[in-house]
Amino acid sequence: MIPLFLLLIIGTSATTALALAMPRHHEQAHGRGAMIRRQPVRRRLEGWGLVLIAAGLAITTEGWGRGLVLIAGVAGLAAPLTAGLFAWRPAWAGRVVVGGWLALMVGLCGLVFGFA
């Protein structure tokens, strides 16, 4: 079983990456003029990749029914957390995305080595 907190970190990281794909939130986090041409595409791929891998982790450990409900709940909790992040500390957005990738690695190691 993947811990709910781990899935919540990954979900928050995914919604943060998807939010950073929008020009408004990217400027809010990195300042004006920091928009890189391919940045939105990379952030979208990163966000959806995190969502799909987290869903795969949840489905693998919990089964289809419970895993999909778990991911839907995590997405519902992650969206307000991401909105609060951009309201409170938008400069931390990049750190949250990196934290999600680290949490994903912990989850995958736990799954491979039998801790999940």
mmCIF file of N, CA and C in Angstrom:
data_model
loop_
_atom_site.group_PDB
_atom_site.id
_atom_site.type_symbol
_atom_site.label_atom_id
_atom_site.label_comp_id
_atom_site.label_asym_id
_atom_site.label_seq_id
_atom_site.Cartn_x
_atom_site.Cartn_y
_atom_site.Cartn_z
ATOM 1 N N MET A 1 0.831 -1.185 0.000
ATOM 2 C CA MET A 1 0.000 0.000 0.000
ATOM 3 C C MET A 1 0.874 1.247 0.000
ATOM 4 N N ILE A 2 0.655 2.103 -0.966
ATOM 5 C CA ILE A 2 1.363 3.379 -1.043
ATOM 6 C C ILE A 2 0.744 4.325 -0.009
ATOM 7 N N PRO A 3 1.550 4.968 0.809
ATOM 8 C CA PRO A 3 0.981 5.908 1.784
ATOM 9 C C PRO A 3 0.270 7.077 1.092
ATOM 10 N N LEU A 4 -0.833 7.486 1.669
ATOM 11 C CA LEU A 4 -1.621 8.574 1.101
ATOM 12 C C LEU A 4 -0.817 9.863 1.030
ATOM 13 N N PHE A 5 0.019 10.100 2.031
ATOM 14 C CA PHE A 5 0.832 11.322 2.051
ATOM 15 C C PHE A 5 1.777 11.365 0.853
ATOM 16 N N LEU A 6 2.347 10.213 0.489
ATOM 17 C CA LEU A 6 3.241 10.143 -0.657
ATOM 18 C C LEU A 6 2.495 10.468 -1.948
ATOM 19 N N LEU A 7 1.289 9.916 -2.094
ATOM 20 C CA LEU A 7 0.483 10.223 -3.273
ATOM 21 C C LEU A 7 0.053 11.683 -3.285
ATOM 22 N N LEU A 8 -0.197 12.257 -2.119
ATOM 23 C CA LEU A 8 -0.574 13.665 -2.046
ATOM 24 C C LEU A 8 0.583 14.574 -2.471
ATOM 25 N N ILE A 9 1.791 14.221 -2.093
ATOM 26 C CA ILE A 9 2.961 14.991 -2.526
ATOM 27 C C ILE A 9 3.110 14.913 -4.045
ATOM 28 N N ILE A 10 2.971 13.724 -4.600
ATOM 29 C CA ILE A 10 3.095 13.556 -6.047
ATOM 30 C C ILE A 10 1.978 14.304 -6.766
ATOM 31 N N GLY A 11 0.755 14.230 -6.245
ATOM 32 C CA GLY A 11 -0.371 14.941 -6.863
ATOM 33 C C GLY A 11 -0.215 16.446 -6.805
ATOM 34 N N THR A 12 0.257 16.958 -5.680
ATOM 35 C CA THR A 12 0.491 18.398 -5.563
ATOM 36 C C THR A 12 1.588 18.840 -6.517
ATOM 37 N N SER A 13 2.613 18.021 -6.648
ATOM 38 C CA SER A 13 3.684 18.326 -7.592
ATOM 39 C C SER A 13 3.164 18.331 -9.033
ATOM 40 N N ALA A 14 2.287 17.396 -9.358
ATOM 41 C CA ALA A 14 1.731 17.335 -10.716
ATOM 42 C C ALA A 14 0.874 18.557 -11.011
ATOM 43 N N THR A 15 0.012 18.951 -10.076
ATOM 44 C CA THR A 15 -0.825 20.126 -10.329
ATOM 45 C C THR A 15 0.005 21.404 -10.354
ATOM 46 N N THR A 16 1.085 21.440 -9.595
ATOM 47 C CA THR A 16 1.979 22.600 -9.646
ATOM 48 C C THR A 16 2.678 22.679 -11.000
ATOM 49 N N ALA A 17 3.131 21.543 -11.514
ATOM 50 C CA ALA A 17 3.769 21.533 -12.837
ATOM 51 C C ALA A 17 2.777 21.952 -13.919
ATOM 52 N N LEU A 18 1.533 21.485 -13.813
ATOM 53 C CA LEU A 18 0.520 21.894 -14.788
ATOM 54 C C LEU A 18 0.200 23.382 -14.665
ATOM 55 N N ALA A 19 0.216 23.903 -13.449
ATOM 56 C CA ALA A 19 -0.026 25.335 -13.272
ATOM 57 C C ALA A 19 1.132 26.158 -13.827
ATOM 58 N N LEU A 20 2.363 25.661 -13.679
ATOM 59 C CA LEU A 20 3.518 26.382 -14.211
ATOM 60 C C LEU A 20 3.539 26.386 -15.735
ATOM 61 N N ALA A 21 2.765 25.536 -16.367
ATOM 62 C CA ALA A 21 2.669 25.545 -17.831
ATOM 63 C C ALA A 21 1.883 26.751 -18.323
ATOM 64 N N MET A 22 1.087 27.360 -17.443
ATOM 65 C CA MET A 22 0.326 28.556 -17.815
ATOM 66 C C MET A 22 1.224 29.793 -17.691
ATOM 67 N N PRO A 23 1.191 30.684 -18.679
ATOM 68 C CA PRO A 23 2.076 31.849 -18.637
ATOM 69 C C PRO A 23 1.904 32.711 -17.388
ATOM 70 N N ARG A 24 0.685 32.884 -16.924
ATOM 71 C CA ARG A 24 0.456 33.733 -15.748
ATOM 72 C C ARG A 24 1.169 33.187 -14.509
ATOM 73 N N HIS A 25 1.018 31.897 -14.268
ATOM 74 C CA HIS A 25 1.639 31.315 -13.089
ATOM 75 C C HIS A 25 3.151 31.203 -13.237
ATOM 76 N N HIS A 26 3.618 31.006 -14.463
ATOM 77 C CA HIS A 26 5.062 30.961 -14.686
ATOM 78 C C HIS A 26 5.686 32.318 -14.399
ATOM 79 N N GLU A 27 5.041 33.389 -14.864
ATOM 80 C CA GLU A 27 5.546 34.733 -14.570
ATOM 81 C C GLU A 27 5.456 35.033 -13.079
ATOM 82 N N GLN A 28 4.413 34.549 -12.426
ATOM 83 C CA GLN A 28 4.242 34.772 -11.004
ATOM 84 C C GLN A 28 5.356 34.082 -10.206
ATOM 85 N N ALA A 29 5.784 32.913 -10.651
ATOM 86 C CA ALA A 29 6.804 32.165 -9.935
ATOM 87 C C ALA A 29 8.219 32.605 -10.287
ATOM 88 N N HIS A 30 8.451 32.989 -11.545
ATOM 89 C CA HIS A 30 9.810 33.262 -12.005
ATOM 90 C C HIS A 30 10.048 34.698 -12.432
ATOM 91 N N GLY A 31 9.038 35.535 -12.414
ATOM 92 C CA GLY A 31 9.199 36.924 -12.819
ATOM 93 C C GLY A 31 8.933 37.121 -14.299
ATOM 94 N N ARG A 32 8.697 38.363 -14.665
ATOM 95 C CA ARG A 32 8.442 38.682 -16.069
ATOM 96 C C ARG A 32 9.697 38.479 -16.901
ATOM 97 N N GLY A 33 9.499 38.068 -18.128
ATOM 98 C CA GLY A 33 10.617 37.880 -19.044
ATOM 99 C C GLY A 33 11.335 36.547 -18.868
ATOM 100 N N ALA A 34 10.897 35.726 -17.941
ATOM 101 C CA ALA A 34 11.562 34.449 -17.708
ATOM 102 C C ALA A 34 10.953 33.319 -18.535
ATOM 103 N N MET A 35 9.969 33.647 -19.363
ATOM 104 C CA MET A 35 9.276 32.614 -20.134
ATOM 105 C C MET A 35 10.208 32.046 -21.202
ATOM 106 N N ILE A 36 10.430 30.767 -21.119
ATOM 107 C CA ILE A 36 11.232 30.073 -22.114
ATOM 108 C C ILE A 36 10.267 29.450 -23.108
ATOM 109 N N ARG A 37 10.652 29.385 -24.339
ATOM 110 C CA ARG A 37 9.733 28.988 -25.398
ATOM 111 C C ARG A 37 9.143 27.593 -25.202
ATOM 112 N N ARG A 38 9.946 26.618 -24.831
ATOM 113 C CA ARG A 38 9.462 25.251 -24.691
ATOM 114 C C ARG A 38 9.043 24.907 -23.265
ATOM 115 N N GLN A 39 9.127 25.846 -22.367
ATOM 116 C CA GLN A 39 8.792 25.596 -20.971
ATOM 117 C C GLN A 39 7.363 25.078 -20.769
ATOM 118 N N PRO A 40 6.336 25.679 -21.386
ATOM 119 C CA PRO A 40 4.981 25.176 -21.154
ATOM 120 C C PRO A 40 4.781 23.733 -21.595
ATOM 121 N N VAL A 41 5.366 23.354 -22.710
ATOM 122 C CA VAL A 41 5.212 21.979 -23.200
ATOM 123 C C VAL A 41 5.893 21.009 -22.236
ATOM 124 N N ARG A 42 7.069 21.362 -21.775
ATOM 125 C CA ARG A 42 7.797 20.497 -20.844
ATOM 126 C C ARG A 42 7.034 20.352 -19.531
ATOM 127 N N ARG A 43 6.492 21.451 -19.033
ATOM 128 C CA ARG A 43 5.742 21.398 -17.766
ATOM 129 C C ARG A 43 4.453 20.583 -17.917
ATOM 130 N N ARG A 44 3.786 20.698 -19.052
ATOM 131 C CA ARG A 44 2.577 19.892 -19.271
ATOM 132 C C ARG A 44 2.917 18.401 -19.294
ATOM 133 N N LEU A 45 3.973 18.052 -20.020
ATOM 134 C CA LEU A 45 4.389 16.643 -20.066
ATOM 135 C C LEU A 45 4.801 16.149 -18.684
ATOM 136 N N GLU A 46 5.502 16.995 -17.947
ATOM 137 C CA GLU A 46 5.926 16.638 -16.599
ATOM 138 C C GLU A 46 4.725 16.438 -15.670
ATOM 139 N N GLY A 47 3.762 17.343 -15.739
ATOM 140 C CA GLY A 47 2.573 17.249 -14.894
ATOM 141 C C GLY A 47 1.735 16.026 -15.202
ATOM 142 N N TRP A 48 1.437 15.812 -16.472
ATOM 143 C CA TRP A 48 0.617 14.649 -16.837
ATOM 144 C C TRP A 48 1.370 13.347 -16.615
ATOM 145 N N GLY A 49 2.684 13.375 -16.793
ATOM 146 C CA GLY A 49 3.471 12.185 -16.497
ATOM 147 C C GLY A 49 3.400 11.810 -15.025
ATOM 148 N N LEU A 50 3.504 12.816 -14.155
ATOM 149 C CA LEU A 50 3.376 12.556 -12.720
ATOM 150 C C LEU A 50 1.993 12.026 -12.372
ATOM 151 N N VAL A 51 0.960 12.569 -12.994
ATOM 152 C CA VAL A 51 -0.402 12.091 -12.732
ATOM 153 C C VAL A 51 -0.539 10.627 -13.144
ATOM 154 N N LEU A 52 -0.064 10.290 -14.329
ATOM 155 C CA LEU A 52 -0.199 8.919 -14.824
ATOM 156 C C LEU A 52 0.626 7.923 -14.010
ATOM 157 N N ILE A 53 1.831 8.311 -13.615
ATOM 158 C CA ILE A 53 2.661 7.404 -12.828
ATOM 159 C C ILE A 53 2.077 7.227 -11.430
ATOM 160 N N ALA A 54 1.563 8.306 -10.833
ATOM 161 C CA ALA A 54 0.926 8.188 -9.521
ATOM 162 C C ALA A 54 -0.323 7.315 -9.609
ATOM 163 N N ALA A 55 -1.078 7.450 -10.680
ATOM 164 C CA ALA A 55 -2.249 6.590 -10.868
ATOM 165 C C ALA A 55 -1.818 5.141 -11.020
ATOM 166 N N GLY A 56 -0.744 4.908 -11.747
ATOM 167 C CA GLY A 56 -0.234 3.554 -11.883
ATOM 168 C C GLY A 56 0.210 2.962 -10.555
ATOM 169 N N LEU A 57 0.870 3.780 -9.728
ATOM 170 C CA LEU A 57 1.269 3.311 -8.401
ATOM 171 C C LEU A 57 0.056 2.950 -7.553
ATOM 172 N N ALA A 58 -0.946 3.819 -7.567
ATOM 173 C CA ALA A 58 -2.141 3.571 -6.750
ATOM 174 C C ALA A 58 -2.904 2.343 -7.239
ATOM 175 N N ILE A 59 -3.028 2.209 -8.545
ATOM 176 C CA ILE A 59 -3.761 1.061 -9.098
ATOM 177 C C ILE A 59 -3.003 -0.234 -8.854
ATOM 178 N N THR A 60 -1.679 -0.193 -8.963
ATOM 179 C CA THR A 60 -0.873 -1.390 -8.740
ATOM 180 C C THR A 60 -0.983 -1.873 -7.297
ATOM 181 N N THR A 61 -0.972 -0.948 -6.356
ATOM 182 C CA THR A 61 -0.978 -1.363 -4.950
ATOM 183 C C THR A 61 -2.376 -1.568 -4.382
ATOM 184 N N GLU A 62 -3.359 -0.814 -4.870
ATOM 185 C CA GLU A 62 -4.697 -0.857 -4.272
ATOM 186 C C GLU A 62 -5.739 -1.572 -5.120
ATOM 187 N N GLY A 63 -5.448 -1.800 -6.390
ATOM 188 C CA GLY A 63 -6.446 -2.376 -7.287
ATOM 189 C C GLY A 63 -7.153 -1.274 -8.061
ATOM 190 N N TRP A 64 -7.925 -1.677 -9.085
ATOM 191 C CA TRP A 64 -8.556 -0.697 -9.972
ATOM 192 C C TRP A 64 -9.548 0.206 -9.253
ATOM 193 N N GLY A 65 -10.466 -0.374 -8.531
ATOM 194 C CA GLY A 65 -11.526 0.416 -7.915
ATOM 195 C C GLY A 65 -11.013 1.395 -6.886
ATOM 196 N N ARG A 66 -10.272 0.882 -5.938
ATOM 197 C CA ARG A 66 -9.783 1.731 -4.860
ATOM 198 C C ARG A 66 -8.679 2.682 -5.330
ATOM 199 N N GLY A 67 -7.840 2.232 -6.253
ATOM 200 C CA GLY A 67 -6.753 3.076 -6.754
ATOM 201 C C GLY A 67 -7.256 4.296 -7.502
ATOM 202 N N LEU A 68 -8.272 4.115 -8.351
ATOM 203 C CA LEU A 68 -8.823 5.261 -9.088
ATOM 204 C C LEU A 68 -9.526 6.244 -8.164
ATOM 205 N N VAL A 69 -10.220 5.717 -7.156
ATOM 206 C CA VAL A 69 -10.872 6.604 -6.186
ATOM 207 C C VAL A 69 -9.822 7.362 -5.385
ATOM 208 N N LEU A 70 -8.737 6.696 -5.047
ATOM 209 C CA LEU A 70 -7.650 7.332 -4.315
ATOM 210 C C LEU A 70 -7.020 8.456 -5.123
ATOM 211 N N ILE A 71 -6.789 8.228 -6.401
ATOM 212 C CA ILE A 71 -6.203 9.263 -7.254
ATOM 213 C C ILE A 71 -7.175 10.437 -7.437
ATOM 214 N N ALA A 72 -8.457 10.144 -7.564
ATOM 215 C CA ALA A 72 -9.440 11.230 -7.676
ATOM 216 C C ALA A 72 -9.456 12.070 -6.405
ATOM 217 N N GLY A 73 -9.363 11.426 -5.258
ATOM 218 C CA GLY A 73 -9.311 12.161 -3.999
ATOM 219 C C GLY A 73 -8.050 12.982 -3.858
ATOM 220 N N VAL A 74 -6.934 12.415 -4.276
ATOM 221 C CA VAL A 74 -5.660 13.141 -4.216
ATOM 222 C C VAL A 74 -5.713 14.358 -5.133
ATOM 223 N N ALA A 75 -6.288 14.203 -6.327
ATOM 224 C CA ALA A 75 -6.403 15.346 -7.240
ATOM 225 C C ALA A 75 -7.296 16.430 -6.647
ATOM 226 N N GLY A 76 -8.346 16.011 -5.954
ATOM 227 C CA GLY A 76 -9.228 16.978 -5.313
ATOM 228 C C GLY A 76 -8.567 17.720 -4.169
ATOM 229 N N LEU A 77 -7.654 17.074 -3.469
ATOM 230 C CA LEU A 77 -6.933 17.732 -2.383
ATOM 231 C C LEU A 77 -5.736 18.534 -2.886
ATOM 232 N N ALA A 78 -5.125 18.098 -3.968
ATOM 233 C CA ALA A 78 -3.913 18.748 -4.461
ATOM 234 C C ALA A 78 -4.204 20.102 -5.111
ATOM 235 N N ALA A 79 -5.354 20.252 -5.742
ATOM 236 C CA ALA A 79 -5.661 21.508 -6.431
ATOM 237 C C ALA A 79 -5.731 22.695 -5.465
ATOM 238 N N PRO A 80 -6.448 22.617 -4.333
ATOM 239 C CA PRO A 80 -6.430 23.755 -3.410
ATOM 240 C C PRO A 80 -5.064 23.985 -2.765
ATOM 241 N N LEU A 81 -4.295 22.910 -2.563
ATOM 242 C CA LEU A 81 -2.952 23.093 -2.027
ATOM 243 C C LEU A 81 -2.068 23.873 -3.007
ATOM 244 N N THR A 82 -2.211 23.563 -4.290
ATOM 245 C CA THR A 82 -1.444 24.285 -5.303
ATOM 246 C C THR A 82 -1.899 25.739 -5.394
ATOM 247 N N ALA A 83 -3.197 25.974 -5.303
ATOM 248 C CA ALA A 83 -3.697 27.357 -5.316
ATOM 249 C C ALA A 83 -3.166 28.131 -4.119
ATOM 250 N N GLY A 84 -3.123 27.474 -2.967
ATOM 251 C CA GLY A 84 -2.553 28.127 -1.788
ATOM 252 C C GLY A 84 -1.070 28.395 -1.941
ATOM 253 N N LEU A 85 -0.364 27.484 -2.598
ATOM 254 C CA LEU A 85 1.061 27.687 -2.841
ATOM 255 C C LEU A 85 1.298 28.924 -3.687
ATOM 256 N N PHE A 86 0.513 29.081 -4.754
ATOM 257 C CA PHE A 86 0.702 30.244 -5.618
ATOM 258 C C PHE A 86 0.240 31.535 -4.960
ATOM 259 N N ALA A 87 -0.667 31.444 -4.005
ATOM 260 C CA ALA A 87 -1.086 32.645 -3.279
ATOM 261 C C ALA A 87 -0.074 33.019 -2.196
ATOM 262 N N TRP A 88 0.560 32.025 -1.598
ATOM 263 C CA TRP A 88 1.422 32.271 -0.457
ATOM 264 C C TRP A 88 2.880 32.434 -0.857
ATOM 265 N N ARG A 89 3.455 31.429 -1.514
ATOM 266 C CA ARG A 89 4.859 31.443 -1.904
ATOM 267 C C ARG A 89 5.027 30.939 -3.337
ATOM 268 N N PRO A 90 4.778 31.765 -4.330
ATOM 269 C CA PRO A 90 4.896 31.281 -5.715
ATOM 270 C C PRO A 90 6.318 30.900 -6.113
ATOM 271 N N ALA A 91 7.317 31.453 -5.438
ATOM 272 C CA ALA A 91 8.696 31.115 -5.786
ATOM 273 C C ALA A 91 9.059 29.687 -5.397
ATOM 274 N N TRP A 92 8.285 29.049 -4.543
ATOM 275 C CA TRP A 92 8.558 27.675 -4.128
ATOM 276 C C TRP A 92 8.020 26.644 -5.106
ATOM 277 N N ALA A 93 7.382 27.058 -6.163
ATOM 278 C CA ALA A 93 6.720 26.131 -7.081
ATOM 279 C C ALA A 93 7.700 25.129 -7.691
ATOM 280 N N GLY A 94 8.853 25.585 -8.090
ATOM 281 C CA GLY A 94 9.847 24.675 -8.661
ATOM 282 C C GLY A 94 10.322 23.635 -7.662
ATOM 283 N N ARG A 95 10.455 24.038 -6.403
ATOM 284 C CA ARG A 95 10.871 23.094 -5.363
ATOM 285 C C ARG A 95 9.812 22.030 -5.113
ATOM 286 N N VAL A 96 8.554 22.430 -5.216
ATOM 287 C CA VAL A 96 7.469 21.468 -5.008
ATOM 288 C C VAL A 96 7.477 20.415 -6.110
ATOM 289 N N VAL A 97 7.741 20.827 -7.340
ATOM 290 C CA VAL A 97 7.795 19.868 -8.455
ATOM 291 C C VAL A 97 8.956 18.891 -8.253
ATOM 292 N N VAL A 98 10.103 19.390 -7.831
ATOM 293 C CA VAL A 98 11.248 18.507 -7.574
ATOM 294 C C VAL A 98 10.933 17.558 -6.422
ATOM 295 N N GLY A 99 10.259 18.048 -5.391
ATOM 296 C CA GLY A 99 9.857 17.195 -4.280
ATOM 297 C C GLY A 99 8.924 16.083 -4.712
ATOM 298 N N GLY A 100 8.071 16.373 -5.668
ATOM 299 C CA GLY A 100 7.186 15.343 -6.194
ATOM 300 C C GLY A 100 7.935 14.246 -6.917
ATOM 301 N N TRP A 101 8.953 14.636 -7.680
ATOM 302 C CA TRP A 101 9.756 13.614 -8.362
ATOM 303 C C TRP A 101 10.514 12.761 -7.352
ATOM 304 N N LEU A 102 11.004 13.377 -6.262
ATOM 305 C CA LEU A 102 11.677 12.602 -5.221
ATOM 306 C C LEU A 102 10.704 11.646 -4.533
ATOM 307 N N ALA A 103 9.492 12.127 -4.256
ATOM 308 C CA ALA A 103 8.477 11.262 -3.650
ATOM 309 C C ALA A 103 8.113 10.115 -4.588
ATOM 310 N N LEU A 104 8.100 10.397 -5.872
ATOM 311 C CA LEU A 104 7.818 9.346 -6.850
ATOM 312 C C LEU A 104 8.904 8.277 -6.825
ATOM 313 N N MET A 105 10.151 8.700 -6.720
ATOM 314 C CA MET A 105 11.248 7.733 -6.638
ATOM 315 C C MET A 105 11.139 6.883 -5.371
ATOM 316 N N VAL A 106 10.754 7.497 -4.260
ATOM 317 C CA VAL A 106 10.565 6.747 -3.014
ATOM 318 C C VAL A 106 9.440 5.725 -3.189
ATOM 319 N N GLY A 107 8.351 6.146 -3.813
ATOM 320 C CA GLY A 107 7.235 5.234 -4.036
ATOM 321 C C GLY A 107 7.600 4.072 -4.942
ATOM 322 N N LEU A 108 8.349 4.358 -5.998
ATOM 323 C CA LEU A 108 8.764 3.283 -6.904
ATOM 324 C C LEU A 108 9.736 2.329 -6.232
ATOM 325 N N CYS A 109 10.662 2.863 -5.437
ATOM 326 C CA CYS A 109 11.595 1.990 -4.703
ATOM 327 C C CYS A 109 10.838 1.135 -3.696
ATOM 328 N N GLY A 110 9.844 1.720 -3.044
ATOM 329 C CA GLY A 110 9.047 0.946 -2.107
ATOM 330 C C GLY A 110 8.277 -0.151 -2.798
ATOM 331 N N LEU A 111 7.799 0.125 -4.000
ATOM 332 C CA LEU A 111 7.053 -0.881 -4.757
ATOM 333 C C LEU A 111 7.972 -1.998 -5.233
ATOM 334 N N VAL A 112 9.155 -1.634 -5.720
ATOM 335 C CA VAL A 112 10.085 -2.627 -6.247
ATOM 336 C C VAL A 112 10.653 -3.493 -5.125
ATOM 337 N N PHE A 113 11.004 -2.883 -3.997
ATOM 338 C CA PHE A 113 11.637 -3.627 -2.915
ATOM 339 C C PHE A 113 10.656 -4.176 -1.893
ATOM 340 N N GLY A 114 9.360 -4.011 -2.150
ATOM 341 C CA GLY A 114 8.364 -4.649 -1.324
ATOM 342 C C GLY A 114 7.967 -3.897 -0.072
ATOM 343 N N PHE A 115 8.233 -2.590 -0.001
ATOM 344 C CA PHE A 115 7.838 -1.815 1.166
ATOM 345 C C PHE A 115 6.432 -1.274 1.037
ATOM 346 N N ALA A 116 5.905 -1.265 -0.193
ATOM 347 C CA ALA A 116 4.569 -0.692 -0.416
ATOM 348 C C ALA A 116 3.497 -1.735 -0.234
#
